[in-house]
Amino acid sequence: MESPVGSRMLVDGRRVDYYCGTSYYSLHGDPRVIDAACAAIRRYGLGPATVMNTPPLLEVVERAGAFFGTQSATYIVSGYLADMVLVQALSDDYDVVFVDERSHYSVFDGLVVGEKPVVRFRHKDANDLSVKLADNVKAGQIPLVLSDGVFPTTGAIAPLRDYVETLSPYDDALLCVDDSHAIGVIGEEGKGTFEYLGLRGPNLYLVGTLSKAVGGVGGIVPGSHGLMEKIRQHSRVPIGASPPSAAAAAAAATGLRILSEHPEMRKQLWSNVARVRGGLRKLGIDVEASPVPIISIQSTPGLDVKRLFQELDKRDIVVAYVAARGYSDAPNVESVRIAVFSTHTESQIDRLLESIGAFL
Ligand SMILES: Cc1ncc(COP(=O)(O)O)c(C=O)c1O
C-alpha cells in the first residue's frame, strides 16, 4: 500500500479501486485528519513519554464521551487492549464469563487477565447461551457475556437483543461487546450495535477502536465516572503502557469531530452499502440487507472465490481473500471480504458489481 487509505489507492504501483480494511469513511487518508496529525507532532512531539496529559489525548477523551453520550472515556494505545481494560475494570462485578466462540482474538486475550471461569457458547446462538448459563451459573453468581458487536470478517451483527432477554433472569448480569467495527458506522448517531438494536442500560458495556471508521489509532472504553474509577483501580494497561502518540490522538479527535458534524457521511455509507448488497442479490448472491459495510461472499460448489478475487484483481479491483477459518470469525469455507466505504462512487460500485457479474 503506497498511498493513504482510500477508495482509490496506489497498491504495488497500480491505481486500484480499494475494498479492503476498515477505514469505512477513508478518514485515515483525509487531508483534515492528516494535517491535524502533522500539526500535533510539530507542537507536542511524537509521543508524551508515558504520561497521558497532552491536549490531543485529553481532547479524544472529551470528544469520545460526547460522541458516545457517556460521562467520560479511557483512551489507550490499541483497540486490541480495550477488552482487557474492561475485563479488569469489572473484575469485582462478575463470577463466570460466557463468550461467543468466534469472538475476536482481543476478546479471548483480554479474558486471560480475568482469572474467572470462561465458558464458550456457539456463535451468535442465544439458545446455546441459555443452556450454558443454566449449566454453569450457581445461585448468587453473576454472569458476564462477551461478544463482538459486528464480526470483522462476515459483518454479522450479534443478536444482542436475544442475549439481553436470555440474561433477564440473572440479577446484575453484564453484557459487553467489542464494537470495533460498529463504532461510527451503525446506529442513528453511529454509536454502535447497542444503539442500532435500540438497547440501553447500566449493565451494557462497549469497547472498541478509533483505528477503523474514526480514522485515528487507539482503543476506547467509553463509560460513566464510576467505570473510569474502576479502570483506575483495576486496569493495568492505562498506567502501564504509553498512551497513543500525539499524532494518533489528533487524528482520532479530528475523526470524531468530523463524524459528529457530518451525519450525512453515515447516510452516504449506508446508501453505498445498500447499493452493493442490493446489486449482489440481483446477481444471485445471498447477502443480508444490513447497514454493515463488511460483505462476505462465501465459496459454494459453483463459486470459486479465490478465482473471483484473482479476476477482480486483474481489473484493478482489490478485495480481501480470507482462507477458511483464516480469521477469528472467518467462515469454515473460503470467502471474499468486501469493505464498502462512504467514498466509493456509484460508478466504482457499478464496476465492482459488473465485474463480479462477468465472473459468475
Ligand atoms: C473486533 C476487533 N477488535 C479489536 C481489534 C483491534 O483494534 P486495534 O487495531 O485498534 O488494536 C480489531 C482489529 O482488527 C477487531 O477486528
Short mmCIF file of C-alpha atoms and ligand atoms in Angstrom, two decimals:
data_model
loop_
_atom_site.label_atom_id
_atom_site.label_comp_id
_atom_site.label_asym_id
_atom_site.label_seq_id
_atom_site.Cartn_x
_atom_site.Cartn_y
_atom_site.Cartn_z
CA MET A 1 0.00 0.00 0.00
CA GLU A 2 1.79 3.11 -1.24
CA SER A 3 -0.74 5.89 -0.65
CA PRO A 4 -3.10 6.93 2.13
CA VAL A 5 -6.04 4.56 2.58
CA GLY A 6 -8.99 5.45 0.39
CA SER A 7 -11.41 4.17 -2.21
CA ARG A 8 -8.73 4.79 -4.88
CA MET A 9 -5.26 3.75 -3.84
CA LEU A 10 -1.80 3.07 -5.11
CA VAL A 11 -1.05 -0.60 -4.47
CA ASP A 12 2.13 -2.19 -5.89
CA GLY A 13 2.47 0.75 -8.25
CA ARG A 14 -1.07 0.31 -9.62
CA ARG A 15 -4.02 2.66 -9.16
CA VAL A 16 -6.79 0.41 -7.85
CA ASP A 17 -10.34 0.53 -6.52
CA TYR A 18 -9.78 -0.46 -2.90
CA TYR A 19 -12.33 -2.51 -0.93
CA CYS A 20 -10.20 -3.82 1.97
CA GLY A 21 -9.56 -2.98 5.59
CA THR A 22 -11.68 -0.88 7.88
CA SER A 23 -11.38 2.83 7.04
CA TYR A 24 -15.07 2.96 6.22
CA TYR A 25 -15.02 6.75 5.60
CA SER A 26 -11.44 6.86 4.25
CA LEU A 27 -10.70 9.22 7.14
CA HIS A 28 -7.16 7.88 7.54
CA GLY A 29 -6.40 9.47 4.18
CA ASP A 30 -8.48 12.61 4.73
CA PRO A 31 -6.37 15.80 4.47
CA ARG A 32 -8.03 17.28 7.60
CA VAL A 33 -7.02 14.23 9.64
CA ILE A 34 -3.51 14.09 8.20
CA ASP A 35 -2.97 17.84 8.78
CA ALA A 36 -4.15 17.55 12.40
CA ALA A 37 -1.75 14.65 13.00
CA CYS A 38 1.21 16.53 11.47
CA ALA A 39 0.44 19.72 13.43
CA ALA A 40 0.19 17.74 16.69
CA ILE A 41 3.62 16.17 16.17
CA ARG A 42 5.18 19.55 15.46
CA ARG A 43 3.59 21.08 18.54
CA TYR A 44 3.80 18.25 21.08
CA GLY A 45 6.42 15.86 19.68
CA LEU A 46 5.75 12.27 18.66
CA GLY A 47 4.64 10.82 21.98
CA PRO A 48 4.05 12.09 25.52
CA ALA A 49 6.62 9.64 27.02
CA THR A 50 4.22 7.60 29.11
CA VAL A 51 2.20 10.48 30.61
CA MET A 52 -1.40 10.94 29.42
CA ASN A 53 -1.74 14.72 29.73
CA THR A 54 -1.14 16.34 26.35
CA PRO A 55 -4.07 18.29 24.84
CA PRO A 56 -4.73 15.92 21.87
CA LEU A 57 -5.09 12.96 24.25
CA LEU A 58 -7.42 14.88 26.54
CA GLU A 59 -9.40 16.06 23.52
CA VAL A 60 -10.01 12.44 22.46
CA VAL A 61 -11.37 11.62 25.93
CA GLU A 62 -13.70 14.60 25.82
CA ARG A 63 -14.87 14.04 22.25
CA ALA A 64 -15.35 10.30 22.79
CA GLY A 65 -17.53 10.96 25.85
CA ALA A 66 -19.63 13.39 23.80
CA PHE A 67 -19.79 11.00 20.84
CA PHE A 68 -20.99 8.03 22.89
CA GLY A 69 -23.12 10.11 25.26
CA THR A 70 -21.17 8.88 28.28
CA GLN A 71 -19.63 10.84 31.15
CA SER A 72 -16.10 10.01 30.07
CA ALA A 73 -13.85 7.53 28.27
CA THR A 74 -10.46 5.88 28.60
CA TYR A 75 -8.21 6.15 25.55
CA ILE A 76 -5.43 3.59 25.15
CA VAL A 77 -2.82 2.67 22.60
CA SER A 78 -4.80 -0.04 20.84
CA GLY A 79 -8.32 -1.36 20.46
CA TYR A 80 -6.86 -4.81 20.98
CA LEU A 81 -6.21 -3.95 24.62
CA ALA A 82 -9.61 -2.36 25.22
CA ASP A 83 -11.25 -5.71 26.01
CA MET A 84 -8.56 -6.39 28.60
CA VAL A 85 -9.06 -2.97 30.19
CA LEU A 86 -12.78 -3.57 30.58
CA VAL A 87 -12.45 -7.14 31.86
CA GLN A 88 -10.01 -5.99 34.54
CA ALA A 89 -12.12 -2.96 35.44
CA LEU A 90 -15.19 -5.13 36.05
CA SER A 91 -13.29 -7.86 37.91
CA ASP A 92 -15.30 -7.45 41.13
CA ASP A 93 -18.64 -7.43 39.27
CA TYR A 94 -18.95 -10.93 37.76
CA ASP A 95 -18.19 -14.58 38.54
CA VAL A 96 -18.40 -16.53 35.26
CA VAL A 97 -17.75 -15.44 31.68
CA PHE A 98 -19.70 -16.59 28.61
CA VAL A 99 -18.07 -15.79 25.31
CA ASP A 100 -19.17 -16.24 21.69
CA GLU A 101 -16.77 -18.88 20.35
CA ARG A 102 -15.96 -16.73 17.30
CA SER A 103 -15.23 -13.52 19.16
CA HIS A 104 -12.18 -11.55 18.15
CA TYR A 105 -8.73 -12.62 19.36
CA SER A 106 -8.63 -9.49 21.52
CA VAL A 107 -11.70 -10.66 23.44
CA PHE A 108 -10.11 -14.03 24.28
CA ASP A 109 -6.72 -12.49 25.10
CA GLY A 110 -8.46 -9.89 27.27
CA LEU A 111 -10.17 -12.66 29.19
CA VAL A 112 -6.89 -14.25 30.21
CA VAL A 113 -6.37 -11.48 32.78
CA GLY A 114 -9.87 -12.01 34.20
CA GLU A 115 -8.90 -15.12 36.19
CA LYS A 116 -12.54 -16.31 36.23
CA PRO A 117 -14.07 -19.42 34.62
CA VAL A 118 -14.74 -18.98 30.91
CA VAL A 119 -17.48 -20.86 29.01
CA ARG A 120 -17.77 -20.64 25.22
CA PHE A 121 -21.18 -20.61 23.55
CA ARG A 122 -21.99 -21.29 19.90
CA HIS A 123 -21.53 -18.40 17.50
CA LYS A 124 -24.50 -15.97 17.63
CA ASP A 125 -26.60 -18.62 19.36
CA ALA A 126 -28.75 -17.28 22.21
CA ASN A 127 -30.26 -20.73 22.79
CA ASP A 128 -26.86 -22.24 23.40
CA LEU A 129 -26.03 -19.30 25.67
CA SER A 130 -29.18 -20.03 27.62
CA VAL A 131 -28.21 -23.70 28.08
CA LYS A 132 -24.64 -22.78 29.08
CA LEU A 133 -25.89 -20.21 31.59
CA ALA A 134 -28.26 -22.73 33.17
CA ASP A 135 -25.45 -25.30 33.44
CA ASN A 136 -22.74 -23.01 34.80
CA VAL A 137 -24.16 -20.17 36.88
CA LYS A 138 -24.59 -21.20 40.51
CA ALA A 139 -27.04 -19.45 42.85
CA GLY A 140 -25.88 -15.94 43.66
CA GLN A 141 -23.30 -15.84 40.85
CA ILE A 142 -23.23 -13.09 38.24
CA PRO A 143 -22.57 -13.89 34.57
CA LEU A 144 -20.68 -11.67 32.12
CA VAL A 145 -21.40 -12.23 28.41
CA LEU A 146 -18.85 -11.11 25.82
CA SER A 147 -19.07 -10.96 22.03
CA ASP A 148 -18.10 -8.85 19.06
CA GLY A 149 -20.93 -6.43 18.22
CA VAL A 150 -20.19 -6.65 14.48
CA PHE A 151 -17.96 -9.52 13.38
CA PRO A 152 -14.92 -8.43 11.35
CA THR A 153 -14.91 -10.94 8.50
CA THR A 154 -18.57 -11.75 7.92
CA GLY A 155 -20.09 -8.43 9.00
CA ALA A 156 -22.69 -10.34 11.03
CA ILE A 157 -24.38 -8.45 13.85
CA ALA A 158 -24.50 -10.27 17.20
CA PRO A 159 -28.10 -10.97 18.35
CA LEU A 160 -27.71 -8.75 21.40
CA ARG A 161 -31.45 -8.31 21.95
CA ASP A 162 -31.75 -12.08 22.38
CA TYR A 163 -28.78 -12.08 24.76
CA VAL A 164 -30.39 -9.35 26.89
CA GLU A 165 -33.57 -11.40 27.09
CA THR A 166 -31.64 -14.57 27.87
CA LEU A 167 -29.84 -12.76 30.69
CA SER A 168 -33.01 -11.28 32.21
CA PRO A 169 -33.42 -14.00 34.91
CA TYR A 170 -29.84 -13.35 36.14
CA ASP A 171 -29.62 -10.38 38.51
CA ASP A 172 -26.86 -7.88 37.70
CA ALA A 173 -25.74 -9.84 34.59
CA LEU A 174 -23.33 -7.89 32.37
CA LEU A 175 -23.22 -7.77 28.56
CA CYS A 176 -20.05 -6.40 26.96
CA VAL A 177 -19.32 -6.03 23.25
CA ASP A 178 -16.20 -5.37 21.27
CA ASP A 179 -17.74 -2.87 18.89
CA SER A 180 -14.62 -2.07 16.90
CA HIS A 181 -16.37 -2.46 13.53
CA ALA A 182 -19.61 -0.76 14.59
CA ILE A 183 -18.31 2.46 16.15
CA GLY A 184 -19.08 5.38 13.86
CA VAL A 185 -20.83 3.02 11.47
CA ILE A 186 -24.18 1.70 12.71
CA GLY A 187 -26.84 3.25 14.91
CA GLU A 188 -28.58 6.53 14.12
CA GLU A 189 -25.68 8.51 15.62
CA GLY A 190 -23.00 5.94 14.85
CA LYS A 191 -22.70 4.82 18.46
CA GLY A 192 -22.61 1.16 17.52
CA THR A 193 -24.51 -2.07 17.91
CA PHE A 194 -26.42 -1.28 21.12
CA GLU A 195 -27.74 1.93 19.57
CA TYR A 196 -28.57 0.12 16.30
CA LEU A 197 -30.58 -2.50 18.19
CA GLY A 198 -32.26 0.06 20.48
CA LEU A 199 -30.64 -1.31 23.65
CA ARG A 200 -29.77 0.83 26.68
CA GLY A 201 -28.97 0.07 30.27
CA PRO A 202 -26.37 0.33 33.02
CA ASN A 203 -25.14 -3.25 32.53
CA LEU A 204 -24.35 -2.89 28.83
CA TYR A 205 -20.73 -2.03 28.05
CA LEU A 206 -18.94 -1.45 24.80
CA VAL A 207 -15.29 -1.12 23.94
CA GLY A 208 -13.72 -0.56 20.59
CA THR A 209 -11.18 1.13 18.45
CA LEU A 210 -10.66 4.56 16.93
CA SER A 211 -8.35 2.90 14.38
CA LYS A 212 -11.10 1.96 11.93
CA ALA A 213 -14.08 4.15 10.94
CA VAL A 214 -12.85 7.10 13.01
CA GLY A 215 -9.60 7.40 11.08
CA GLY A 216 -7.18 7.57 14.02
CA VAL A 217 -5.33 4.97 16.05
CA GLY A 218 -6.07 3.65 19.54
CA GLY A 219 -8.64 1.88 21.70
CA ILE A 220 -11.55 3.42 23.55
CA VAL A 221 -13.60 2.42 26.59
CA PRO A 222 -16.49 4.88 26.98
CA GLY A 223 -18.48 4.91 30.21
CA SER A 224 -19.53 6.54 33.45
CA HIS A 225 -17.23 8.18 36.02
CA GLY A 226 -17.85 5.03 38.07
CA LEU A 227 -16.42 2.83 35.31
CA MET A 228 -13.43 5.17 34.89
CA GLU A 229 -12.74 4.81 38.62
CA LYS A 230 -12.86 1.01 38.30
CA ILE A 231 -10.43 1.26 35.37
CA ARG A 232 -8.09 3.37 37.51
CA GLN A 233 -8.29 0.83 40.32
CA HIS A 234 -8.03 -2.44 38.40
CA SER A 235 -6.81 -1.98 34.80
CA ARG A 236 -3.09 -2.06 34.28
CA VAL A 237 -2.88 -1.01 30.60
CA PRO A 238 -3.69 2.71 31.10
CA ILE A 239 -0.98 3.11 33.73
CA GLY A 240 1.49 0.51 32.45
CA ALA A 241 1.54 1.31 28.73
CA SER A 242 2.36 4.53 26.92
CA PRO A 243 -0.73 6.23 25.53
CA PRO A 244 -1.25 6.73 21.78
CA SER A 245 1.07 9.21 20.05
CA ALA A 246 0.06 12.86 19.73
CA ALA A 247 -0.42 12.24 16.00
CA ALA A 248 -2.74 9.29 16.59
CA ALA A 249 -4.72 11.26 19.16
CA ALA A 250 -5.06 14.36 16.99
CA ALA A 251 -6.19 12.16 14.10
CA ALA A 252 -8.74 10.38 16.30
CA ALA A 253 -10.07 13.66 17.77
CA THR A 254 -10.43 15.12 14.28
CA GLY A 255 -12.15 11.97 13.01
CA LEU A 256 -14.60 12.05 15.91
CA ARG A 257 -15.30 15.74 15.24
CA ILE A 258 -15.88 15.14 11.52
CA LEU A 259 -18.21 12.19 12.15
CA SER A 260 -20.20 14.17 14.73
CA GLU A 261 -20.53 17.22 12.50
CA HIS A 262 -21.37 15.31 9.32
CA PRO A 263 -24.11 12.73 9.86
CA GLU A 264 -24.61 12.75 6.08
CA MET A 265 -21.39 10.71 5.82
CA ARG A 266 -23.13 7.85 7.61
CA LYS A 267 -26.12 8.15 5.28
CA GLN A 268 -23.76 8.02 2.30
CA LEU A 269 -22.04 4.93 3.70
CA TRP A 270 -25.37 3.15 4.28
CA SER A 271 -26.52 4.09 0.78
CA ASN A 272 -23.30 2.68 -0.74
CA VAL A 273 -23.70 -0.47 1.35
CA ALA A 274 -27.30 -0.87 0.15
CA ARG A 275 -26.15 -0.42 -3.47
CA VAL A 276 -23.53 -3.17 -3.14
CA ARG A 277 -25.74 -5.56 -1.16
CA GLY A 278 -28.73 -4.99 -3.47
CA GLY A 279 -26.55 -5.44 -6.56
CA LEU A 280 -25.10 -8.70 -5.25
CA ARG A 281 -28.58 -10.03 -4.51
CA LYS A 282 -29.60 -9.24 -8.11
CA LEU A 283 -26.62 -11.34 -9.19
CA GLY A 284 -28.00 -14.22 -7.13
CA ILE A 285 -25.52 -13.93 -4.25
CA ASP A 286 -27.16 -14.45 -0.89
CA VAL A 287 -26.36 -11.36 1.23
CA GLU A 288 -28.48 -9.92 4.01
CA ALA A 289 -29.97 -6.43 3.99
CA SER A 290 -27.85 -4.71 6.66
CA PRO A 291 -26.09 -1.35 7.03
CA VAL A 292 -22.80 -3.06 7.91
CA PRO A 293 -20.12 -2.19 5.32
CA ILE A 294 -18.47 -5.61 5.56
CA ILE A 295 -19.82 -8.03 2.98
CA SER A 296 -18.76 -11.65 2.84
CA ILE A 297 -19.11 -13.77 -0.30
CA GLN A 298 -18.58 -17.38 0.62
CA SER A 299 -17.40 -20.22 -1.54
CA THR A 300 -20.10 -22.60 -2.76
CA PRO A 301 -19.83 -25.61 -5.12
CA GLY A 302 -20.48 -23.30 -8.12
CA LEU A 303 -18.45 -20.31 -6.92
CA ASP A 304 -14.66 -20.34 -6.54
CA VAL A 305 -14.00 -17.20 -4.51
CA LYS A 306 -10.23 -17.39 -4.88
CA ARG A 307 -10.67 -17.12 -8.64
CA LEU A 308 -13.16 -14.28 -8.14
CA PHE A 309 -10.55 -12.46 -6.04
CA GLN A 310 -7.93 -13.01 -8.79
CA GLU A 311 -10.25 -11.91 -11.61
CA LEU A 312 -11.18 -8.71 -9.73
CA ASP A 313 -7.51 -8.05 -9.10
CA LYS A 314 -6.81 -8.27 -12.86
CA ARG A 315 -9.34 -5.44 -13.26
CA ASP A 316 -7.54 -3.40 -10.57
CA ILE A 317 -10.27 -4.01 -8.02
CA VAL A 318 -8.80 -5.13 -4.71
CA VAL A 319 -10.90 -7.10 -2.22
CA ALA A 320 -9.69 -9.39 0.58
CA TYR A 321 -9.43 -13.14 0.18
CA VAL A 322 -9.97 -14.96 3.50
CA ALA A 323 -8.93 -18.60 3.92
CA ALA A 324 -11.37 -21.00 5.61
CA ARG A 325 -11.14 -20.18 9.36
CA GLY A 326 -8.39 -17.70 8.45
CA TYR A 327 -9.51 -15.10 11.00
CA SER A 328 -11.30 -15.10 14.34
CA ASP A 329 -14.81 -15.27 12.85
CA ALA A 330 -13.94 -16.43 9.33
CA PRO A 331 -16.38 -18.98 7.89
CA ASN A 332 -15.50 -22.67 7.57
CA VAL A 333 -15.12 -22.17 3.82
CA GLU A 334 -13.02 -19.71 1.79
CA SER A 335 -14.55 -16.26 1.37
CA VAL A 336 -14.03 -12.86 -0.12
CA ARG A 337 -14.49 -9.84 2.16
CA ILE A 338 -15.63 -6.61 0.56
CA ALA A 339 -15.31 -3.43 2.66
CA VAL A 340 -17.55 -0.65 1.39
CA PHE A 341 -16.54 2.97 2.04
CA SER A 342 -18.62 6.15 2.01
CA THR A 343 -16.11 7.46 -0.55
CA HIS A 344 -16.73 4.78 -3.17
CA THR A 345 -18.50 6.42 -6.10
CA GLU A 346 -21.57 4.97 -7.78
CA SER A 347 -19.53 4.22 -10.88
CA GLN A 348 -16.88 2.40 -8.81
CA ILE A 349 -19.59 0.29 -7.19
CA ASP A 350 -21.26 -0.42 -10.52
CA ARG A 351 -17.90 -1.51 -11.96
CA LEU A 352 -17.40 -3.84 -8.98
CA LEU A 353 -20.84 -5.39 -9.48
CA GLU A 354 -20.45 -5.66 -13.22
CA SER A 355 -17.04 -7.33 -12.74
CA ILE A 356 -18.47 -9.83 -10.27
CA GLY A 357 -21.39 -10.44 -12.67
CA ALA A 358 -18.95 -11.05 -15.55
CA PHE A 359 -17.14 -13.67 -13.46
CA LEU A 360 -20.22 -15.61 -12.39
C1 LIG B 1 -13.21 -6.91 16.63
C2 LIG B 1 -11.87 -6.26 16.76
N1 LIG B 1 -11.46 -5.85 17.98
C3 LIG B 1 -10.27 -5.26 18.16
C4 LIG B 1 -9.41 -5.04 17.09
C5 LIG B 1 -8.09 -4.37 17.33
O1 LIG B 1 -8.16 -2.97 17.22
P1 LIG B 1 -6.80 -2.12 17.05
O2 LIG B 1 -6.38 -2.32 15.64
O3 LIG B 1 -7.16 -0.71 17.38
O4 LIG B 1 -5.80 -2.68 18.00
C6 LIG B 1 -9.78 -5.45 15.82
C7 LIG B 1 -8.83 -5.21 14.71
O5 LIG B 1 -8.90 -5.55 13.61
C8 LIG B 1 -11.04 -6.07 15.64
O6 LIG B 1 -11.44 -6.50 14.43
#
